[in-house]
């Protein structure tokens, strides 16, 4: 890792490039630039997750950490290129003092030419990520409503400001659940009459799942609090009987449905790196997320709220 | 009724196979242990197998279900691509059954039927059964007959039956047609899946994407710009323990008949109407039908058999010294042929196909080699140290694409041009996204999605190309030897030199 003090965005780009040359591999197959907008307490985990998913998506990772206050108005950067950590390039940039609000001008010379740009707010995100100066660069903008103090309120904020290309990790976390639920309905053709979801407190994924089921099935969906972790059970009621999928340990789910024997299915919670890797697989807008998010306001609160 | 939770716009949800049971014949074979079982586990690990899934092994072993499960477990542990996860294994192992018996014994098939009924009930596989014949082709007729007579092939009202066979699809046109008539007596064409494990669906789609999703290659893709095409599949190993399979079959039947001719068809075919299986197949068939076998087979083909030698610093034996190979075997382990395509796009462009064992390194590639620049305007100080431009589809290892062209050497006083390459590797840009060929193949079988499996007609057309060549080779007797660890016999170099060209070193 190289530590640079009191520099500009152009200097960082130069440092990355000369580091590449020193290693003898001036050209690289980077497929995108990932902009991480973070505070100091989340930057290390977020950067590490990005580095891990760079194994699947070789990319330039730019973590911008505004540090307002203090005496000096300077920009510092820690740079790492290639090596044991994976194929990516990483720069963690601290914007100190008055520079804290100028992340955008630092980022511009660092964007890889002609490749997609993804922006990720691992914790706190602006109300409208698409209209944020950093978000304006990005064709895909990733938030995480699970990190908010009031995730439900946060979902409503995301919904009000939604622009195609926005996405949220609370939605990404649902993919394995949605996959199994859809596979269950591949087998059972009688219509679902209602659905119930049990979910740990303050979990936005439960709300999104409820909205999605409501949207697809056009039935009443109720949410109730459970001990977690995450979503613990989903029951879909049909005339033949209940289709149920429940996971209490965060790893293996048991599945029961009328007319077929009970079985288990692997449904493990995933790391941030895995979630991010899924997000980066497709960079076109996720219309289903958009519709699901718009439906959140129609999802009744849990009995615990 | 359509599943309300499935939406074509929802690209995150993978297509998961429906409830089904795979009946595996030949469970003790290399292929089953190294490829099929690990691929099934990898699919489960990626969440692409349904909760209602079962694997039923059939073999002449005194095994209980647990013994077979242990075999599968060991195979998965040593060969799976994705990490071993206990919870995934638990899910999979609940559906593992074993039926002990002889292929000739009707009562064994009754027991198989009974076991399948049991898993249909206990595991919820709903009567969907795929029969995977991972056994020598000579045994296909008896297995198919038993499947038919035991009533296993009878389709339930809502379920499906499918049969999977591996290449080679026969040994010549006649036996391929016989095999087809055995199969089609019991299964309809859309229930027969012909798998060539050399040719992953990913590879096929990668070639089609480069050709038909871009504007910059297709205008050059014809005899105006292309000088020749060289398609190579080379292995650095010998026949290993496959003497029983390989002897009498040889390189041309093993690799050219399906793999290299399919690669040639994909490289040279016209754009299909759309990507429906039927239309892709039509274009491949058209291309194969316009292939011209050389009139002088002796001059435009070459074959060989590996001799003892050194490979990568290790002494290796010759083909005739391999265990289980008769000392007078005339089977070729290297084959090269030149084919022309009789159509407007390709008239005059030779396609050179070669394959062999114990060659320099393990590689499969399609190299499209362009003509020379018609005029070089550089004058007296010009130094040309550059071969022809080439676009290479690397199939394995390191699947990707290389573009070779000339560039000025920096700083040299003379105008000196040397070859440079631009490289693209799927592994660089999409690391995790490349599933093992078998995973795609098995998933396609379970989904009933046959687009890129070769159809009977393509198999027949391929044999029409190879049969006359093989007939002439048989008359020639013993194939010439070639040193292990090199790039084949001198006959192969002579064959291409006759056309004023050289083989590319892959």
PDB file of C-alpha atoms in Angstrom, chain B residues 74-206:
ATOM      1  CA  UNK B  74     -15.991 -38.354  -2.299  1.00  0.00           C
ATOM      2  CA  UNK B  75     -16.380 -37.370  -5.946  1.00  0.00           C
ATOM      3  CA  UNK B  76     -17.868 -34.015  -4.947  1.00  0.00           C
ATOM      4  CA  UNK B  77     -15.159 -33.427  -2.362  1.00  0.00           C
ATOM      5  CA  UNK B  78     -12.334 -34.004  -4.838  1.00  0.00           C
ATOM      6  CA  UNK B  79     -13.772 -32.557  -8.035  1.00  0.00           C
ATOM      7  CA  UNK B  80     -16.456 -29.954  -7.387  1.00  0.00           C
ATOM      8  CA  UNK B  81     -15.753 -26.438  -8.618  1.00  0.00           C
ATOM      9  CA  UNK B  82     -17.543 -24.605  -5.828  1.00  0.00           C
ATOM     10  CA  UNK B  83     -16.672 -24.860  -2.113  1.00  0.00           C
ATOM     11  CA  UNK B  84     -18.080 -27.774  -0.122  1.00  0.00           C
ATOM     12  CA  UNK B  85     -20.952 -26.705   2.103  1.00  0.00           C
ATOM     13  CA  UNK B  86     -22.421 -29.177   4.536  1.00  0.00           C
ATOM     14  CA  UNK B  87     -25.970 -27.800   4.272  1.00  0.00           C
ATOM     15  CA  UNK B  88     -25.962 -28.165   0.490  1.00  0.00           C
ATOM     16  CA  UNK B  89     -24.640 -31.686   0.754  1.00  0.00           C
ATOM     17  CA  UNK B  90     -27.366 -32.558   3.263  1.00  0.00           C
ATOM     18  CA  UNK B  91     -30.005 -31.325   0.837  1.00  0.00           C
ATOM     19  CA  UNK B  92     -28.530 -33.353  -1.998  1.00  0.00           C
ATOM     20  CA  UNK B  93     -27.756 -36.521  -0.065  1.00  0.00           C
ATOM     21  CA  UNK B  94     -31.360 -36.984   1.049  1.00  0.00           C
ATOM     22  CA  UNK B  95     -32.229 -37.817  -2.544  1.00  0.00           C
ATOM     23  CA  UNK B  96     -29.481 -40.324  -3.288  1.00  0.00           C
ATOM     24  CA  UNK B  97     -30.534 -43.914  -4.078  1.00  0.00           C
ATOM     25  CA  UNK B  98     -28.765 -46.909  -5.519  1.00  0.00           C
ATOM     26  CA  UNK B  99     -30.024 -49.855  -7.518  1.00  0.00           C
ATOM     27  CA  UNK B 100     -27.698 -52.837  -7.784  1.00  0.00           C
ATOM     28  CA  UNK B 101     -28.069 -54.962 -10.855  1.00  0.00           C
ATOM     29  CA  UNK B 102     -26.935 -56.117 -14.253  1.00  0.00           C
ATOM     30  CA  UNK B 103     -27.920 -54.276 -17.417  1.00  0.00           C
ATOM     31  CA  UNK B 104     -29.151 -57.583 -18.862  1.00  0.00           C
ATOM     32  CA  UNK B 105     -31.381 -58.384 -15.929  1.00  0.00           C
ATOM     33  CA  UNK B 106     -35.021 -57.284 -16.368  1.00  0.00           C
ATOM     34  CA  UNK B 107     -35.681 -57.652 -12.653  1.00  0.00           C
ATOM     35  CA  UNK B 108     -33.011 -55.032 -11.928  1.00  0.00           C
ATOM     36  CA  UNK B 109     -35.010 -52.599 -14.043  1.00  0.00           C
ATOM     37  CA  UNK B 110     -38.141 -53.530 -12.121  1.00  0.00           C
ATOM     38  CA  UNK B 111     -36.263 -52.600  -8.965  1.00  0.00           C
ATOM     39  CA  UNK B 112     -35.211 -49.344 -10.629  1.00  0.00           C
ATOM     40  CA  UNK B 113     -38.810 -48.612 -11.453  1.00  0.00           C
ATOM     41  CA  UNK B 114     -39.781 -49.330  -7.886  1.00  0.00           C
ATOM     42  CA  UNK B 115     -37.046 -47.008  -6.582  1.00  0.00           C
ATOM     43  CA  UNK B 116     -38.186 -44.226  -8.892  1.00  0.00           C
ATOM     44  CA  UNK B 117     -41.748 -44.591  -7.614  1.00  0.00           C
ATOM     45  CA  UNK B 118     -40.374 -44.365  -4.112  1.00  0.00           C
ATOM     46  CA  UNK B 119     -38.425 -41.132  -4.775  1.00  0.00           C
ATOM     47  CA  UNK B 120     -41.380 -39.653  -6.633  1.00  0.00           C
ATOM     48  CA  UNK B 121     -43.341 -40.042  -3.424  1.00  0.00           C
ATOM     49  CA  UNK B 122     -40.660 -39.494  -0.792  1.00  0.00           C
ATOM     50  CA  UNK B 123     -38.758 -36.716  -2.540  1.00  0.00           C
ATOM     51  CA  UNK B 124     -41.478 -35.172  -4.650  1.00  0.00           C
ATOM     52  CA  UNK B 125     -39.721 -35.629  -7.980  1.00  0.00           C
ATOM     53  CA  UNK B 126     -43.166 -35.861  -9.572  1.00  0.00           C
ATOM     54  CA  UNK B 127     -42.391 -38.511 -12.168  1.00  0.00           C
ATOM     55  CA  UNK B 128     -39.821 -36.473 -14.114  1.00  0.00           C
ATOM     56  CA  UNK B 129     -36.923 -38.749 -14.981  1.00  0.00           C
ATOM     57  CA  UNK B 130     -33.730 -38.214 -16.953  1.00  0.00           C
ATOM     58  CA  UNK B 131     -31.738 -41.295 -17.928  1.00  0.00           C
ATOM     59  CA  UNK B 132     -28.075 -40.462 -18.196  1.00  0.00           C
ATOM     60  CA  UNK B 133     -26.190 -43.144 -20.153  1.00  0.00           C
ATOM     61  CA  UNK B 134     -22.598 -42.624 -19.056  1.00  0.00           C
ATOM     62  CA  UNK B 135     -21.677 -46.033 -20.490  1.00  0.00           C
ATOM     63  CA  UNK B 136     -19.954 -47.336 -23.642  1.00  0.00           C
ATOM     64  CA  UNK B 137     -22.158 -46.844 -26.717  1.00  0.00           C
ATOM     65  CA  UNK B 138     -22.183 -50.601 -27.303  1.00  0.00           C
ATOM     66  CA  UNK B 139     -24.423 -50.920 -24.257  1.00  0.00           C
ATOM     67  CA  UNK B 140     -26.986 -48.316 -25.349  1.00  0.00           C
ATOM     68  CA  UNK B 141     -29.271 -50.768 -27.187  1.00  0.00           C
ATOM     69  CA  UNK B 142     -29.651 -53.095 -24.210  1.00  0.00           C
ATOM     70  CA  UNK B 143     -30.293 -50.242 -21.758  1.00  0.00           C
ATOM     71  CA  UNK B 144     -32.788 -48.580 -24.066  1.00  0.00           C
ATOM     72  CA  UNK B 145     -34.535 -51.916 -24.561  1.00  0.00           C
ATOM     73  CA  UNK B 146     -34.736 -52.513 -20.813  1.00  0.00           C
ATOM     74  CA  UNK B 147     -35.996 -48.985 -20.206  1.00  0.00           C
ATOM     75  CA  UNK B 148     -38.687 -49.575 -22.765  1.00  0.00           C
ATOM     76  CA  UNK B 149     -39.730 -53.037 -21.633  1.00  0.00           C
ATOM     77  CA  UNK B 150     -39.861 -52.156 -17.962  1.00  0.00           C
ATOM     78  CA  UNK B 151     -42.233 -49.307 -18.797  1.00  0.00           C
ATOM     79  CA  UNK B 152     -39.790 -46.709 -17.501  1.00  0.00           C
ATOM     80  CA  UNK B 153     -40.030 -44.740 -20.713  1.00  0.00           C
ATOM     81  CA  UNK B 154     -43.777 -44.293 -20.423  1.00  0.00           C
ATOM     82  CA  UNK B 155     -44.525 -40.658 -19.904  1.00  0.00           C
ATOM     83  CA  UNK B 156     -46.849 -39.911 -17.004  1.00  0.00           C
ATOM     84  CA  UNK B 157     -49.605 -37.432 -17.692  1.00  0.00           C
ATOM     85  CA  UNK B 158     -47.710 -34.374 -16.455  1.00  0.00           C
ATOM     86  CA  UNK B 159     -44.138 -35.524 -16.233  1.00  0.00           C
ATOM     87  CA  UNK B 160     -41.311 -35.934 -18.720  1.00  0.00           C
ATOM     88  CA  UNK B 161     -38.755 -38.539 -19.781  1.00  0.00           C
ATOM     89  CA  UNK B 162     -35.390 -37.616 -21.227  1.00  0.00           C
ATOM     90  CA  UNK B 163     -32.347 -39.568 -22.236  1.00  0.00           C
ATOM     91  CA  UNK B 164     -28.811 -38.218 -22.287  1.00  0.00           C
ATOM     92  CA  UNK B 165     -26.068 -39.790 -24.350  1.00  0.00           C
ATOM     93  CA  UNK B 166     -22.458 -38.744 -24.668  1.00  0.00           C
ATOM     94  CA  UNK B 167     -20.357 -38.590 -27.783  1.00  0.00           C
ATOM     95  CA  UNK B 168     -19.254 -40.459 -29.841  1.00  0.00           C
ATOM     96  CA  UNK B 169     -22.567 -40.674 -31.605  1.00  0.00           C
ATOM     97  CA  UNK B 170     -21.748 -43.821 -33.527  1.00  0.00           C
ATOM     98  CA  UNK B 171     -18.559 -44.746 -35.363  1.00  0.00           C
ATOM     99  CA  UNK B 172     -19.670 -43.865 -38.862  1.00  0.00           C
ATOM    100  CA  UNK B 173     -22.804 -42.785 -40.671  1.00  0.00           C
ATOM    101  CA  UNK B 174     -24.337 -46.248 -40.613  1.00  0.00           C
ATOM    102  CA  UNK B 175     -23.840 -46.909 -36.907  1.00  0.00           C
ATOM    103  CA  UNK B 176     -24.946 -43.351 -36.049  1.00  0.00           C
ATOM    104  CA  UNK B 177     -28.192 -44.001 -37.882  1.00  0.00           C
ATOM    105  CA  UNK B 178     -28.584 -47.352 -36.138  1.00  0.00           C
ATOM    106  CA  UNK B 179     -28.045 -45.699 -32.774  1.00  0.00           C
ATOM    107  CA  UNK B 180     -30.597 -43.097 -33.666  1.00  0.00           C
ATOM    108  CA  UNK B 181     -33.154 -45.673 -34.659  1.00  0.00           C
ATOM    109  CA  UNK B 182     -32.667 -47.490 -31.327  1.00  0.00           C
ATOM    110  CA  UNK B 183     -33.164 -44.236 -29.435  1.00  0.00           C
ATOM    111  CA  UNK B 184     -36.006 -42.882 -31.483  1.00  0.00           C
ATOM    112  CA  UNK B 185     -37.956 -46.071 -31.100  1.00  0.00           C
ATOM    113  CA  UNK B 186     -38.370 -45.181 -27.438  1.00  0.00           C
ATOM    114  CA  UNK B 187     -37.766 -41.451 -27.220  1.00  0.00           C
ATOM    115  CA  UNK B 188     -38.892 -38.589 -29.433  1.00  0.00           C
ATOM    116  CA  UNK B 189     -36.241 -36.214 -30.867  1.00  0.00           C
ATOM    117  CA  UNK B 190     -36.894 -33.531 -28.251  1.00  0.00           C
ATOM    118  CA  UNK B 191     -36.334 -36.088 -25.497  1.00  0.00           C
ATOM    119  CA  UNK B 192     -32.868 -37.077 -26.737  1.00  0.00           C
ATOM    120  CA  UNK B 193     -29.955 -34.961 -25.516  1.00  0.00           C
ATOM    121  CA  UNK B 194     -26.640 -35.570 -27.258  1.00  0.00           C
ATOM    122  CA  UNK B 195     -23.925 -34.200 -25.030  1.00  0.00           C
ATOM    123  CA  UNK B 196     -20.435 -33.375 -26.162  1.00  0.00           C
ATOM    124  CA  UNK B 197     -18.629 -32.427 -23.015  1.00  0.00           C
ATOM    125  CA  UNK B 198     -15.843 -30.818 -25.018  1.00  0.00           C
ATOM    126  CA  UNK B 199     -18.272 -28.244 -26.276  1.00  0.00           C
ATOM    127  CA  UNK B 200     -19.747 -26.238 -23.429  1.00  0.00           C
ATOM    128  CA  UNK B 201     -22.736 -24.097 -24.154  1.00  0.00           C
ATOM    129  CA  UNK B 202     -20.823 -21.118 -22.793  1.00  0.00           C
ATOM    130  CA  UNK B 203     -18.243 -21.517 -25.533  1.00  0.00           C
ATOM    131  CA  UNK B 204     -20.868 -21.725 -28.209  1.00  0.00           C
ATOM    132  CA  UNK B 205     -22.641 -18.641 -26.922  1.00  0.00           C
ATOM    133  CA  UNK B 206     -19.353 -16.774 -26.552  1.00  0.00           C
TER     134      UNK B 206
END
